[in-house]
Amino acid sequence: MAWSPIATELLLVSAVFCLVLWVARAWQPRVPKGLKSPPGPWGWPLLGNVLTLGKTPHLALTRLSQQYGDVLQIHIGSTPVLVLSGLDTIRQALVQQGDDFKGRPDLYSFTLVTDGQSMTFNPDSGPVWAARRRLAQNALKSFSIASDPASLCTCYLEEHVSKEAEALLGRLQQRMAEAGRFDPYNEVLFSVASVIGAMCFGKRFPQSSEEMLSLISSTNDFVETASSGNPVDFFPILRYLPNPSLQKFKAFNQKFFRFLQNIVQEHYQDFDESNIQDITGALLKHNEKGSRTSAGHIPHEKIVNIINDIFGAGFDTITTAISWSIMYLVTNPEIQRKIQEELDRVIGRARQPRLSDRLQLPYLEAFILELFRHTSFVPFTIPHSTTRDTILKGFYIPKERCVFVNQWQVNHDPKVWGDPSKFRPERFLTADGTAINKTLSEKVILFGMGKRRCIGEVMAKSEIFLFLAILLQRLEFSVPAGVKVDLTPIYGLTMKHPHCEHVQARPRFSTK
Ligand code: HEM
Ligand SMILES: *[C@@H]1O[C@H](CO)[C@@H](O)[C@H](O)[C@H]1NC(C)=O
């Protein structure tokens, strides 16, 4: 009989299927009486909802939130993942119940970042994490927005950005003279990396070394793997099968770590406690003090890990923001014109824009806010996890549950924005157009919130503002008629636009 082996196979397969289902059920934690688990879609055994996430998890999970609400649960593989949407729900979890939600999951990809010792990508959220975070925050503040006694600029950040933006203007004009066009991402990347390099290492930063250029140009190898919902974190088998993007991720992290280790080592040789001039110096100094008083002591090797976190976060994100800005400006020339009218009116053409001009340039500020909102180029925060059993909006959430926070959803919620898909900087201006509507601007979420909120937010916003003001005062950006510009974001920890090599820049006036 021809059919019988097939029937046997079918029987076997369904038996295994039932067994897996039964085991999966049994694994679910018990929900206390009177409470319920968050709702969510049905998932395949073994796969869970991974197929639903597809290549654009932020859009898929936004659609699911319309169906299941602000607190929902999916499975990736057999791992349950809580997905949070809606500004109020996210604020409730990350701020009001901040201690419950401040953890990070124990993900495989995290173990590959900074030798497994990252402050950011690491399951630790106890006192050691808190001490390292505070240390990083203080060092960053001292060498970005605090004033440099040796300079006329208001702060280190202004000093470095003014210098690098001026160099960028020159380079863009040179590209125009040579080729008649350029790729804005690559040009901006070099300038932004030089700024964070100078803040971290002062003059020791090997700005134009081969090693440094090859490193920063492969940052995509990082952000594409370090993204929320990457299957490699949820299906262990993918670590052992051939996996080119995982290999690139490992190689990038090792190269990056070694590069920074060498500079920190050099720095340590001629370290002078009475003359601290950069973030590395500040961390080393703290360490010297810490070795005497054991509280808050950070082991020496961990200095390089903190530098790795700051340097890594400090160039990819800001480059992405400025590059997206240029792409939006060339596709919305009337918005570019309005920014330039404002710059001409408030600053004129005789001097370079400064950080202190920011309040007087509300339209440029509104453009940046709208860019953050519309691109939502950090679609999810870094994954969180619960540190204890808790209850959110009436739903029971057990300890150590992996949590995705959907920032893209908040920034495109029609209930808040009315016309979320329209790019309209004016929405952030007050009725008379002279200031930013603060209430509305606080509804954009791109830096997370609560205990894990980005420590680079103030610096990032200032740097993006100053780069754009300096560039747009002097140059008009465009693409030739007929060139199609693709603005479809590529999913990752930070989302980029496809490379565009056809951007042009024309001086707005002569500077001689
Ligand atoms: C436009 C630029 C930036 C954006 C959109 C951004 C966004 C974010 C987001 C969404 C998180 C995760 C928050 C969470 O997990 O809840 C984060 C964390 C972090 N960011 Fe940023 N960031 C930017 C620039 C920077 C810069 C310039 C630095 C440092 C120089 C920085 C340093 C960090 C660090 C160290 C963390 C980890 C904090 C922790 O885990 O406790 N970021 N950022
Ligand atoms: C700010 O925006 C909100 C929401 O659109 C609006 O209700 C409010 O009146 C605005 N405030 C000002 C000062 O324009």
Coordinates of C-alpha atoms and ligand atoms in Angstrom, one line a residue:
M1 CA 0.0 0.0 0.0
A2 CA 1.6 3.2 -1.2
W3 CA 0.0 5.6 1.3
S4 CA 0.9 4.0 4.5
P5 CA 4.5 5.3 5.0
I6 CA 3.1 8.8 4.4
A7 CA 0.3 8.3 6.9
T8 CA 2.8 7.1 9.5
E9 CA 5.0 10.1 8.9
L10 CA 2.0 12.4 9.3
L11 CA 1.1 10.7 12.5
L12 CA 4.6 11.0 13.8
V13 CA 4.8 14.7 12.8
S14 CA 1.5 15.5 14.5
A15 CA 2.5 13.6 17.6
V16 CA 5.8 15.6 17.8
F17 CA 3.8 18.8 17.2
C18 CA 1.5 18.1 20.1
L19 CA 4.3 17.3 22.3
V20 CA 6.1 20.5 21.5
L21 CA 2.9 22.5 22.1
W22 CA 2.4 20.7 25.4
V23 CA 5.9 21.4 26.5
A24 CA 5.6 25.1 25.5
R25 CA 2.4 25.4 27.5
A26 CA 3.9 23.7 30.5
W27 CA 6.8 26.2 30.4
Q28 CA 4.6 29.2 30.7
P29 CA 4.9 30.8 34.1
R30 CA 1.9 30.6 36.4
V31 CA -0.2 33.8 36.4
P32 CA -1.4 34.8 39.8
K33 CA -5.1 34.5 40.4
G34 CA -7.2 37.5 39.2
L35 CA -4.5 38.7 36.8
K36 CA -4.1 37.9 33.1
S37 CA -1.1 37.7 30.7
P38 CA -0.9 40.3 27.9
P39 CA -2.8 39.4 24.7
G40 CA -1.0 38.7 21.5
P41 CA -1.2 36.8 18.2
W42 CA -1.0 33.0 17.9
G43 CA 2.5 31.8 17.1
W44 CA 3.9 28.8 15.3
P45 CA 5.6 26.2 17.5
L46 CA 9.3 26.6 17.4
L47 CA 9.1 29.7 15.2
G48 CA 6.7 31.8 17.2
N49 CA 5.8 35.1 15.4
V50 CA 9.2 35.6 13.7
L51 CA 7.7 35.4 10.2
T52 CA 5.2 38.2 11.2
L53 CA 8.1 40.5 12.1
G54 CA 9.7 40.1 8.7
K55 CA 12.1 42.8 7.5
T56 CA 10.3 45.7 9.1
P57 CA 9.5 44.7 12.7
H58 CA 8.7 48.3 13.8
L59 CA 5.8 48.4 11.2
A60 CA 4.6 44.8 12.0
L61 CA 4.5 45.5 15.7
T62 CA 2.8 48.9 15.2
R63 CA 0.1 47.0 13.2
L64 CA -0.2 44.4 16.0
S65 CA -0.6 47.2 18.6
Q66 CA -3.6 48.5 16.7
Q67 CA -5.2 45.0 17.2
Y68 CA -4.0 44.0 20.6
G69 CA -3.3 47.3 22.4
D70 CA -0.3 49.0 24.1
V71 CA 0.8 45.9 26.1
L72 CA 1.1 42.9 24.0
Q73 CA 3.1 39.7 23.8
I74 CA 4.7 37.8 20.9
H75 CA 7.0 34.9 20.7
I76 CA 10.3 34.9 18.9
G77 CA 11.2 31.3 18.6
S78 CA 10.0 30.0 21.9
T79 CA 11.0 33.2 23.8
P80 CA 8.1 35.4 24.9
V81 CA 8.7 39.1 24.3
L82 CA 6.6 41.9 25.7
V83 CA 6.0 44.8 23.2
L84 CA 5.1 48.2 24.6
S85 CA 3.5 51.0 22.6
G86 CA 1.7 54.3 23.3
L87 CA 3.4 57.1 25.1
D88 CA 1.5 56.8 28.4
T89 CA 2.1 53.1 28.7
I90 CA 5.8 53.4 27.9
R91 CA 6.1 56.3 30.4
Q92 CA 4.3 54.2 33.0
A93 CA 6.7 51.3 32.5
L94 CA 10.0 53.1 32.0
V95 CA 9.5 56.0 34.4
Q96 CA 6.8 55.3 37.0
Q97 CA 7.8 51.6 37.3
G98 CA 11.4 52.4 36.2
D99 CA 13.1 49.9 38.6
D100 CA 10.9 47.0 37.3
F101 CA 11.8 47.7 33.7
K102 CA 15.4 48.9 33.8
G103 CA 17.0 45.5 33.1
R104 CA 18.5 44.2 29.8
P105 CA 17.9 40.7 28.5
D106 CA 20.7 38.2 28.4
L107 CA 21.1 38.2 24.6
Y108 CA 23.8 36.3 22.6
S109 CA 24.7 39.4 20.5
F110 CA 25.3 41.4 23.7
T111 CA 28.1 38.9 24.7
L112 CA 30.0 39.9 21.5
V113 CA 30.0 43.7 22.2
T114 CA 33.1 45.2 24.0
D115 CA 34.3 41.8 25.0
G116 CA 31.0 41.1 26.8
Q117 CA 31.7 44.0 29.2
S118 CA 29.6 46.8 27.8
M119 CA 27.7 49.0 30.1
T120 CA 24.9 49.4 27.5
F121 CA 24.6 45.9 26.0
N122 CA 24.8 43.8 29.1
P123 CA 22.3 42.1 31.4
D124 CA 23.7 43.8 34.5
S125 CA 21.4 46.6 35.9
G126 CA 22.6 46.5 39.5
P127 CA 25.0 48.8 41.4
V128 CA 28.0 48.2 39.1
W129 CA 25.9 49.2 36.1
A130 CA 24.6 52.3 37.9
A131 CA 28.2 53.3 38.9
R132 CA 29.5 52.9 35.4
R133 CA 26.6 54.8 33.9
R134 CA 27.1 57.7 36.3
L135 CA 30.8 57.8 35.6
A136 CA 30.2 57.8 31.8
Q137 CA 27.6 60.5 32.2
N138 CA 29.9 62.8 34.2
A139 CA 32.9 62.3 31.9
L140 CA 30.7 62.9 28.8
K141 CA 29.3 66.1 30.3
S142 CA 32.7 67.5 31.3
F143 CA 34.1 67.2 27.8
S144 CA 31.0 68.0 25.7
I145 CA 28.8 70.8 27.2
A146 CA 31.2 72.0 29.9
S147 CA 33.5 74.9 29.0
D148 CA 37.1 74.4 27.9
P149 CA 39.2 76.9 29.9
A150 CA 41.7 77.1 27.1
S151 CA 39.3 78.2 24.4
L152 CA 37.0 81.1 23.4
C153 CA 34.2 78.7 22.6
T154 CA 31.3 78.2 25.0
C155 CA 32.2 74.5 25.3
Y156 CA 34.3 71.6 24.0
L157 CA 31.5 70.5 21.8
E158 CA 31.2 73.9 20.1
E159 CA 34.9 74.1 19.6
H160 CA 35.1 70.7 18.0
V161 CA 32.0 71.0 15.9
S162 CA 32.9 74.5 14.6
K163 CA 36.2 73.2 13.5
E164 CA 35.0 70.0 11.9
A165 CA 32.0 71.6 10.2
E166 CA 34.4 74.2 8.6
A167 CA 36.6 71.3 7.3
L168 CA 33.5 69.5 6.0
L169 CA 32.4 72.6 4.1
G170 CA 35.8 72.7 2.4
R171 CA 35.7 68.9 1.6
L172 CA 32.2 69.1 0.1
Q173 CA 33.3 72.0 -2.2
Q174 CA 36.3 70.0 -3.2
R175 CA 34.2 67.0 -4.1
M176 CA 32.0 69.3 -6.1
A177 CA 35.0 70.6 -8.0
E178 CA 36.3 67.1 -8.6
A179 CA 33.3 65.0 -9.3
G180 CA 30.3 67.3 -9.3
R181 CA 28.5 65.2 -6.6
F182 CA 29.1 63.3 -3.4
D183 CA 27.7 60.7 -0.9
P184 CA 26.6 62.8 2.1
Y185 CA 26.7 59.8 4.5
N186 CA 30.4 59.1 4.0
E187 CA 31.4 62.7 4.2
V188 CA 29.4 63.4 7.4
L189 CA 30.6 60.2 9.0
F190 CA 34.2 61.3 8.9
S191 CA 33.4 64.7 10.5
V192 CA 31.2 63.3 13.3
A193 CA 33.7 60.6 14.2
S194 CA 36.4 63.3 14.4
V195 CA 34.3 65.2 16.9
I196 CA 33.6 62.3 19.3
G197 CA 37.3 61.1 18.8
A198 CA 38.5 64.5 19.9
M199 CA 36.2 64.5 22.9
C200 CA 37.3 61.0 23.9
F201 CA 41.0 61.2 23.2
G202 CA 42.0 64.8 22.5
K203 CA 45.0 65.1 20.2
R204 CA 45.7 61.4 20.5
F205 CA 42.8 60.5 18.2
P206 CA 44.3 59.1 14.9
Q207 CA 41.7 61.0 12.9
S208 CA 42.8 60.0 9.4
S209 CA 44.6 56.6 10.1
E210 CA 43.7 53.8 7.8
E211 CA 42.5 51.7 10.7
M212 CA 40.2 54.4 11.9
L213 CA 38.7 55.0 8.5
S214 CA 38.1 51.3 7.8
L215 CA 36.5 51.0 11.2
I216 CA 34.0 53.7 10.9
S217 CA 33.0 52.7 7.4
S218 CA 31.9 49.3 8.7
T219 CA 29.5 50.5 11.4
N220 CA 26.7 48.9 9.4
D221 CA 28.0 45.6 10.4
F222 CA 27.1 46.6 14.0
V223 CA 23.7 48.2 13.8
E224 CA 22.2 45.6 11.5
T225 CA 22.9 42.8 14.0
A226 CA 22.4 44.8 17.2
S227 CA 18.7 45.3 16.2
S228 CA 15.6 44.4 18.2
G229 CA 14.3 40.9 17.2
N230 CA 17.4 39.7 15.4
P231 CA 16.8 35.9 15.0
V232 CA 20.3 35.1 16.0
D233 CA 19.4 36.1 19.6
F234 CA 16.4 33.8 19.7
F235 CA 17.4 30.8 17.5
P236 CA 20.7 29.4 18.9
I237 CA 21.2 27.2 15.8
L238 CA 21.9 30.3 13.7
R239 CA 25.1 30.9 15.6
Y240 CA 26.5 27.6 14.3
L241 CA 25.3 27.7 10.7
P242 CA 27.2 29.9 8.2
N243 CA 26.2 33.4 9.0
P244 CA 28.1 36.2 7.2
S245 CA 26.4 39.1 9.0
L246 CA 27.2 37.5 12.4
Q247 CA 30.8 37.0 11.3
K248 CA 31.0 40.7 10.3
F249 CA 29.5 41.7 13.6
K250 CA 32.1 39.7 15.6
A251 CA 34.9 41.0 13.4
F252 CA 33.7 44.6 13.8
N253 CA 33.5 44.4 17.6
Q254 CA 36.9 42.8 17.9
K255 CA 38.5 45.4 15.6
F256 CA 36.8 48.3 17.4
F257 CA 37.8 47.0 20.8
R258 CA 41.4 46.5 19.9
F259 CA 41.6 50.0 18.2
L260 CA 40.3 51.7 21.4
Q261 CA 42.4 49.5 23.7
N262 CA 45.6 50.7 22.0
I263 CA 44.7 54.4 22.3
V264 CA 43.7 54.0 25.9
Q265 CA 46.9 52.2 26.6
E266 CA 49.0 55.0 25.0
H267 CA 47.0 57.5 26.9
Y268 CA 47.7 55.7 30.2
Q269 CA 51.5 55.9 29.6
D270 CA 51.6 59.7 29.7
F271 CA 48.6 60.3 31.9
D272 CA 48.9 63.4 34.0
E273 CA 46.3 63.7 36.8
S274 CA 46.6 67.5 37.1
N275 CA 46.0 68.1 33.4
I276 CA 42.8 66.2 32.2
Q277 CA 41.8 67.1 28.7
D278 CA 39.5 64.4 27.5
I279 CA 37.0 61.7 28.5
T280 CA 39.6 59.0 28.7
G281 CA 41.6 61.2 31.1
A282 CA 38.6 61.8 33.2
L283 CA 37.9 58.1 33.5
L284 CA 41.5 57.2 34.3
K285 CA 41.5 59.9 37.0
H286 CA 38.4 58.6 38.5
N287 CA 39.9 55.2 38.5
E288 CA 43.0 56.3 40.4
K289 CA 40.8 57.8 43.1
G290 CA 38.5 54.8 43.0
S291 CA 41.4 52.4 43.7
R292 CA 41.8 54.1 47.1
T293 CA 38.1 54.1 48.1
S294 CA 36.6 50.8 47.1
A295 CA 33.0 52.1 46.7
G296 CA 32.1 52.7 43.0
H297 CA 35.5 51.3 41.9
I298 CA 35.7 50.5 38.2
P299 CA 38.4 48.0 37.4
H300 CA 41.1 49.4 35.2
E301 CA 40.3 47.2 32.1
K302 CA 36.7 48.5 32.2
I303 CA 37.8 52.0 31.3
V304 CA 38.1 50.9 27.7
N305 CA 34.7 49.3 27.8
I306 CA 33.1 52.6 28.8
I307 CA 35.0 54.4 26.0
N308 CA 33.8 51.8 23.6
D309 CA 30.2 52.5 24.6
I310 CA 30.5 56.3 24.3
F311 CA 32.5 56.3 21.1
G312 CA 30.3 53.7 19.5
A313 CA 27.0 55.5 20.4
G314 CA 28.5 58.9 19.6
F315 CA 29.3 58.6 15.9
D316 CA 26.8 56.3 14.3
T317 CA 23.6 57.9 15.7
I318 CA 24.6 61.5 15.0
T319 CA 25.9 60.7 11.5
T320 CA 22.7 58.9 10.7
A321 CA 20.7 62.0 11.9
I322 CA 22.6 64.5 9.8
S323 CA 22.7 62.3 6.7
W324 CA 18.9 61.8 6.9
S325 CA 18.6 65.6 7.3
I326 CA 20.4 66.2 4.0
M327 CA 18.2 63.6 2.3
Y328 CA 15.0 65.3 3.5
L329 CA 16.4 68.8 2.6
V330 CA 17.1 67.8 -1.0
T331 CA 13.7 66.2 -1.4
N332 CA 11.9 69.2 0.3
P333 CA 13.6 72.3 -1.2
E334 CA 11.0 74.7 0.2
I335 CA 11.8 73.5 3.7
Q336 CA 15.5 74.1 3.1
R337 CA 14.7 77.6 1.8
K338 CA 12.8 78.4 5.0
I339 CA 15.6 77.2 7.2
Q340 CA 18.0 79.4 5.2
E341 CA 15.8 82.4 5.3
E342 CA 15.7 82.1 9.1
L343 CA 19.5 81.7 9.3
D344 CA 20.0 84.8 7.1
R345 CA 17.5 86.8 9.2
V346 CA 18.8 85.8 12.6
I347 CA 22.6 85.3 12.0
G348 CA 23.3 86.9 8.7
R349 CA 26.3 85.9 6.6
A350 CA 29.2 87.5 8.4
R351 CA 29.7 85.0 11.2
Q352 CA 29.4 81.3 11.9
P353 CA 26.3 80.1 13.8
R354 CA 26.9 79.2 17.5
L355 CA 25.2 77.0 20.0
S356 CA 23.8 80.1 21.8
D357 CA 21.8 80.9 18.6
R358 CA 19.6 77.9 19.1
L359 CA 16.6 79.5 20.8
Q360 CA 16.5 82.1 18.1
L361 CA 16.2 79.5 15.3
P362 CA 12.8 77.8 16.1
Y363 CA 12.2 76.7 12.5
L364 CA 15.5 74.8 12.3
E365 CA 14.7 73.3 15.7
A366 CA 11.2 72.3 14.4
F367 CA 12.9 70.7 11.4
I368 CA 15.1 68.6 13.6
L369 CA 12.2 67.5 15.8
E370 CA 10.2 66.6 12.8
L371 CA 13.1 64.6 11.3
F372 CA 13.4 62.7 14.6
R373 CA 9.7 62.0 14.6
H374 CA 9.2 61.2 10.9
T375 CA 12.3 58.9 10.4
S376 CA 12.2 57.5 14.0
F377 CA 15.6 56.2 12.9
V378 CA 16.1 54.5 16.3
P379 CA 12.8 52.5 15.9
F380 CA 13.1 50.6 19.2
T381 CA 15.1 51.3 22.3
I382 CA 17.8 48.8 23.1
P383 CA 15.8 45.8 24.5
H384 CA 14.9 46.0 28.2
S385 CA 13.9 43.2 30.6
T386 CA 12.0 43.1 33.8
T387 CA 14.0 42.9 37.0
R388 CA 11.1 41.4 39.1
D389 CA 7.5 40.2 38.7
T390 CA 5.3 43.2 38.0
I391 CA 1.9 44.4 36.8
L392 CA 1.5 46.8 33.9
K393 CA -1.9 48.2 33.0
G394 CA -3.5 45.2 34.7
F395 CA -1.4 42.6 33.0
Y396 CA 1.0 40.3 34.8
I397 CA 4.6 40.4 33.6
P398 CA 7.0 37.9 35.2
K399 CA 10.6 38.6 36.1
E400 CA 13.3 38.6 33.3
R401 CA 10.8 39.1 30.5
C402 CA 12.4 40.6 27.4
V403 CA 10.7 43.9 26.5
F404 CA 10.7 45.8 23.2
V405 CA 9.8 49.5 23.3
N406 CA 8.3 50.7 20.0
Q407 CA 9.4 54.3 19.6
W408 CA 8.3 54.4 15.9
Q409 CA 4.7 53.6 17.0
V410 CA 4.6 56.6 19.4
N411 CA 6.0 59.0 16.8
H412 CA 3.4 57.9 14.2
D413 CA 0.4 57.5 16.5
P414 CA -2.5 59.2 14.6
K415 CA -4.2 60.0 17.9
V416 CA -1.3 62.3 18.8
W417 CA -0.1 63.6 15.4
G418 CA -3.2 63.7 13.2
D419 CA -1.3 63.3 10.0
P420 CA 1.8 61.3 11.1
S421 CA 3.0 60.4 7.6
K422 CA 3.3 64.1 6.5
F423 CA 6.6 65.7 7.0
R424 CA 5.6 69.1 8.4
P425 CA 8.1 70.9 10.7
E426 CA 5.5 73.7 11.3
R427 CA 3.5 71.3 13.5
F428 CA 6.1 72.0 16.3
L429 CA 5.8 75.8 16.2
T430 CA 3.5 77.8 18.4
A431 CA 0.7 79.6 16.6
D432 CA 2.7 82.8 16.1
G433 CA 5.7 80.8 14.7
T434 CA 8.3 82.3 17.1
A435 CA 8.9 79.4 19.4
I436 CA 8.6 75.6 19.8
N437 CA 5.5 74.1 21.3
K438 CA 7.1 72.4 24.2
T439 CA 4.1 70.2 25.1
L440 CA 4.1 68.7 21.6
S441 CA 7.9 68.4 21.3
E442 CA 7.9 66.3 24.4
K443 CA 5.8 63.7 22.7
V444 CA 8.6 62.7 20.3
I445 CA 10.5 59.8 21.7
L446 CA 13.8 58.8 20.2
F447 CA 16.2 58.6 23.2
G448 CA 14.2 56.2 25.4
M449 CA 13.1 57.4 28.8
G450 CA 13.6 56.6 32.5
K451 CA 16.6 54.8 34.0
R452 CA 18.1 53.7 30.7
R453 CA 17.5 57.0 28.9
C454 CA 20.3 57.9 26.4
I455 CA 23.1 59.7 28.2
G456 CA 24.1 61.5 25.0
E457 CA 20.8 63.3 24.3
V458 CA 21.8 66.9 25.1
M459 CA 25.1 66.5 23.3
A460 CA 23.5 64.8 20.3
K461 CA 20.8 67.5 19.9
S462 CA 23.4 70.3 20.2
E463 CA 25.8 68.7 17.7
I464 CA 23.1 68.0 15.1
F465 CA 21.8 71.6 15.4
L466 CA 25.3 73.2 15.1
F467 CA 26.4 71.0 12.1
L468 CA 23.2 71.8 10.2
A469 CA 23.2 75.5 11.0
I470 CA 26.8 75.9 9.8
L471 CA 26.3 73.8 6.7
L472 CA 23.0 75.4 5.7
Q473 CA 24.2 78.9 6.2
R474 CA 26.8 78.4 3.5
L475 CA 25.6 75.7 1.2
E476 CA 22.4 74.8 -0.7
F477 CA 22.0 71.1 -1.1
S478 CA 20.2 69.5 -4.1
V479 CA 20.0 66.5 -6.3
P480 CA 19.9 66.8 -10.1
A481 CA 16.5 66.8 -11.7
G482 CA 15.5 63.3 -12.7
V483 CA 17.5 61.5 -10.0
K484 CA 15.2 59.3 -7.9
V485 CA 15.9 59.5 -4.2
D486 CA 15.0 56.3 -2.3
L487 CA 14.1 57.1 1.3
T488 CA 13.0 53.7 2.4
P489 CA 14.7 53.0 5.7
I490 CA 16.8 49.9 6.2
Y491 CA 15.9 48.3 9.5
G492 CA 18.5 48.1 12.3
L493 CA 19.3 49.5 15.7
T494 CA 19.6 52.7 13.8
M495 CA 17.8 52.8 10.5
K496 CA 19.7 54.4 7.5
H497 CA 18.6 55.5 4.1
P498 CA 20.1 53.8 1.1
H499 CA 23.4 55.4 0.0
C500 CA 22.9 58.2 -2.4
E501 CA 25.9 59.4 -4.5
H502 CA 24.2 62.1 -6.3
V503 CA 23.9 64.9 -3.8
Q504 CA 25.3 68.3 -4.8
A505 CA 26.1 71.5 -2.9
R506 CA 26.4 75.0 -4.2
P507 CA 27.8 78.0 -2.1
R508 CA 25.0 80.4 -1.2
F509 CA 27.4 83.4 -1.2
S510 CA 31.0 84.2 -1.7
T511 CA 33.2 84.1 1.5
K512 CA 36.2 85.9 0.1
Ligands
HEM1 C1 20.6 61.3 17.7 C2 21.5 60.7 18.5 C3 21.1 59.6 19.5 C4 20.0 58.8 19.6 C5 18.7 58.9 18.8 C6 20.1 57.9 20.7 C7 19.2 57.0 21.2 C8 19.4 56.2 22.2 C9 18.4 55.2 22.7 C10 17.1 54.9 22.1 C11 19.0 54.5 23.7 C12 18.4 53.3 24.5 C13 17.5 53.7 25.6 C14 16.8 52.5 26.2 O1 17.4 51.4 26.1 O2 15.8 52.7 26.8 C15 20.3 55.0 23.9 C16 21.2 54.6 24.9 C17 22.4 55.1 25.1 N1 23.0 56.1 24.4 FE1 22.2 57.2 22.9 N2 21.4 58.1 21.3 C18 22.0 59.1 20.5 C19 23.3 59.6 20.7 C20 24.1 59.2 21.7 C21 25.4 59.8 22.0 C22 26.0 61.0 21.2 C23 26.0 59.2 23.0 C24 27.3 59.3 23.7 C25 28.3 60.1 23.4 C26 25.0 58.1 23.4 C27 25.2 57.2 24.5 C28 24.3 56.3 24.9 C29 24.6 55.3 25.9 C30 25.9 55.1 26.7 C31 23.4 54.5 26.1 C32 23.1 53.4 27.0 C33 22.5 53.8 28.3 C34 22.2 52.6 29.2 O3 22.1 51.4 28.8 O4 22.1 52.8 30.5 N3 23.9 58.2 22.6 N4 20.5 56.1 23.0
LIG2 C1 0.7 72.9 21.4 O1 0.1 71.8 20.7 C2 -1.0 71.3 21.3 C3 -1.4 70.0 20.6 O2 -1.4 70.2 19.2 C4 -2.1 72.3 21.3 O3 -3.3 71.8 21.9 C5 -1.6 73.6 22.1 O4 -2.6 74.6 22.0 C6 -0.3 74.0 21.5 N1 0.3 75.1 22.3 C7 0.7 76.3 21.9 C8 1.3 77.2 22.9 O5 0.6 76.6 20.7

